[in-house]
Amino acid sequence: MTDETTPERSPFRITLLATGGTIEKSYDAHSGQLTLAVPVIERLLEALDLPDFIVRVERLMAKDSLDMTDADRDEIVDATAAVLAAGNTDAVLITHGTDTLADTAASLTAALPSPDLPVILTGAMRPYRVADSDAAQNVAQALMAARLLAPGVHAVLHGRAVPGDRVVKDYERLTIAPRR
Amino acid sequence: MTDETTPERSPFRITLLATGGTIEKSYDAHSGQLTLAVPVIERLLEALDLPDFIVRVERLMAKDSLDMTDADRDEIVDATAAVLAAGNTDAVLITHGTDTLADTAASLTAALPSPDLPVILTGAMRPYRVADSDAAQNVAQALMAARLLAPGVHAVLHGRAVPGDRVVKDYERLTIAPRR
Amino acid sequence: MTDETTPERSPFRITLLATGGTIEKSYDAHSGQLTLAVPVIERLLEALDLPDFIVRVERLMAKDSLDMTDADRDEIVDATAAVLAAGNTDAVLITHGTDTLADTAASLTAALPSPDLPVILTGAMRPYRVADSDAAQNVAQALMAARLLAPGVHAVLHGRAVPGDRVVKDYERLTIAPRR
Amino acid sequence: MTDETTPERSPFRITLLATGGTIEKSYDAHSGQLTLAVPVIERLLEALDLPDFIVRVERLMAKDSLDMTDADRDEIVDATAAVLAAGNTDAVLITHGTDTLADTAASLTAALPSPDLPVILTGAMRPYRVADSDAAQNVAQALMAARLLAPGVHAVLHGRAVPGDRVVKDYERLTIAPRR
C-alpha cells in the first residue's frame, strides 16, 4: 500500500511482458507504414531515469491488439502466472494495444483473482516513436503505480488506475476508463 | 490507498505549487545561461495526456532551491496549508529544486503532520527544456502517486516515493532516496 | 550564384507550395493511421530559425504522391508558373511526396525550361511528426539551396541538389539521386 | 557554382573541424551547468540523413568562443590550411561559438584569401542538447552550402551565407549577418 506500512523493496524488480500494440509501432520508410517489426519498449525504458528499478523485458508477441486471438490471451495469462510463480519479481507490467486491453485485463482478473503482486497493463494512444506520444508517460506512470498499488490486476493509463475487471476504452476521449 | 477500498475522485483535482528549480530552467540565448525567467511547468503539463485530471498551477516563486531562504520555505508551508484548508483539491503537488527539496519536505512534514491529502514534492535532475530530461517523467509519476499515496508529505522522483521526513538527495546517483 | 557576384536579397522571399507527401503525415489516434488530414509544414517552419526569410505557404493539395494524377501535376506546374509570373518572390519551394517527386520535377522542367528563379522540390522519407524524421533537415537544406542555386528546377534532399530532369528515387538507400 | 556547370562530387567529402561553442554545450547534472565536457557534434551528425556525404570530424579544441585566444585562432587557421593542403576533402566545415565567429572568419579570410575549396564556419545560438535548438538546422544548412558555395571563407547561419570578411553577430536578432 504505502511507504508507511510496508517495507519498501529497493531496488524494485519489474518483469515487463511486451506484447506489441500501438505503443511499439514505428515508421518503416520502405513500406511507408507503421509496423511492429522493431522492438521499441527497450528504447523507451532507456530514456527513463530508473536508478531504483530493475526491469527485465520478456517479449511474448508483437501484435496489434485487434489481431490478438484467444490463444494469444491465454499465452499472456500463462506467462503472467509463470512470472508470479517464479517469485523473483515485485510487480508485473504488461505493454499491450489499447483496443483489446480490457479483454486481456478481464482474462487476467478471472484467471488470477488473488495474485500476490500488482499486475499492471498499460499501452498508448500514440506510438512512442511519434510526436506527442503518451507512451513514455504511461510506462512511467505504470512503473510508479507498480510500486504503490495493492496486489491485483490493474490497467494504468494517463495517470489513472482502473481495476482489471472494470476496464473500458473510451474511444471518444482516447483513454482507458473504469466501467460505470 | 487503492481503487478497491476508496471511491476514486474523477476527475482528480491537483493544485500544483510551482517554486522554480532545475525542472523549470530554460536557455536564454541572450545571456547564454540557463535561467528561471520563463515559466515552464505549464508547457510540461500540456505535453502530458491528462483527460481525468484538473491541474491548477499556482506560482509561489521562481528560485533555484540553493537560493531558498527560511522565509521562502515558510511561504511554501503557508501556501500548502492554505490549499489544504480551502478544501477544493484532491492533492497538492509542489515542483521544487532538488538541492534543498529534503529541507522543504522536512518543514512541510513538521508543520503539517497529518494533512488530509497527499502533499507531493517533485523536481528534476535535468531541466525539462534540456535533452534527455527527467522532468516529464517525474511530474507524470508524481501525478500518478498523487492518486495512489496515502495522505501525508512525500517526495516522488524517478518512480520512488519517499516519506517527507526521510528525504535525502543522492548526489552520486543523482536521485532522491530515503534516509537509512 | 554566390554572394560575391550577386547582390543578395535580404530578407529572402520564399513561396512554399505544399502538396502533401510523407513529410506532412501525422498520426491520427482515432483511426490508428498516418494521415494528411492536418497541415504540418507550418509547424515545421516555426521550428526553424529564419530571421532573414519571408516564407509564404500556399497549399495546393494534401496528397500522398502515389495518388497524384496528371491533373494534379498540371495544377502544380500552373501554380508554379503563376508564382513566377507574379514576380514577388525570390524562390519557389515545393513540398512533395518522394515516390513521384521525379515525375513532377520532370514536368516542371519541361514546362518551365528557363525560369528566372530557383524552383526547388523537397520532401521526406519519414514524416516530420515521427521520430528521427529527415523532414526538418530537408526543408532547412532546401531553404539554403534556394538562396544559392541558379535559376532552374531542382530537387533537394539529404544535402544534395539534383537537376529537375535527372531526379530518381533510390528505393534501396531511401534518398533522391541524379540519374546516371 | 551549380550542378549544371560543375561535375558534382559524390559522395561529397567534408572535413569538420570542431572547436566547441554553444552548439556543443550539454547539461551536466552534477554541476548544474552547461559545459563543453562531452563531444556533441558527432551525435548531431548521426541524427542527420547524409547518404551522399563522408564527414570526418577532427577536434581542435572545446572552447566557448569568448575564451578563444589569438593562439587558438592561429591553430584553427593552421589546421584549415593543413586540411586544404592534404587535398583529400571537398569542403571544410568549422563549428565555432558565435561570439567570436566573425574574428575567426576574418582571420581565415586574411590567411587564406584564395582557398580552392569552400571553408564554412557555423555554430548555434542555442545548444544542440537544448529544446528548440538551431544547431541541427545550421549544420544541415552548412553541409548544403558546402556543396553549392564557391571556394572561399563563408559563415553560414539560419539559412544565410555571409562572406568571411563581412561577418558580424547581430546580438539583437540573435543571428549572423553581413556587415553593411
Coordinates of C-alpha atoms in Angstrom, one line a residue, chain B residues 14-21 23-24 36 38-42 45 55-64 68 72 75-76 79-80 83 92-97 120-122 139:
Chain B
I14 CA -4.4 18.8 -8.4
T15 CA -3.1 22.1 -7.1
L16 CA 0.4 22.5 -8.3
L17 CA 2.6 25.0 -6.4
A18 CA 5.5 26.0 -8.6
T19 CA 8.6 27.2 -6.9
G20 CA 11.3 27.0 -9.6
G21 CA 14.2 24.6 -9.5
I23 CA 13.0 21.4 -13.7
E24 CA 11.9 24.9 -14.9
L36 CA 14.2 30.7 -14.4
V38 CA 10.2 31.9 -18.2
P39 CA 7.5 29.6 -16.6
V40 CA 8.0 26.1 -17.9
I41 CA 5.7 23.9 -15.9
E42 CA 2.6 24.8 -17.9
L45 CA 1.7 19.7 -18.3
V55 CA -4.5 20.7 -12.6
R56 CA -4.4 24.3 -11.3
V57 CA -1.0 25.9 -11.3
E58 CA -0.1 28.5 -8.6
R59 CA 3.3 30.1 -8.8
L60 CA 4.9 30.9 -5.5
M61 CA 8.4 31.8 -6.6
A62 CA 10.9 31.0 -9.3
K63 CA 14.1 30.1 -7.4
D64 CA 17.0 27.8 -7.6
M68 CA 15.8 29.5 -1.0
D72 CA 10.7 31.0 1.2
E75 CA 5.9 30.7 2.3
I76 CA 5.7 27.2 0.8
A79 CA 0.6 28.2 0.8
T80 CA 0.3 24.4 1.2
V83 CA -4.6 24.9 -0.2
V92 CA -1.1 19.1 -3.7
L93 CA 1.9 18.9 -6.0
I94 CA 5.0 21.1 -5.4
T95 CA 7.7 21.5 -8.0
H96 CA 11.0 22.3 -6.4
G97 CA 14.7 22.3 -6.9
I120 CA 3.9 15.6 -3.0
L121 CA 7.2 17.3 -3.8
T122 CA 8.9 16.6 -7.1
V139 CA 5.8 15.1 -13.0

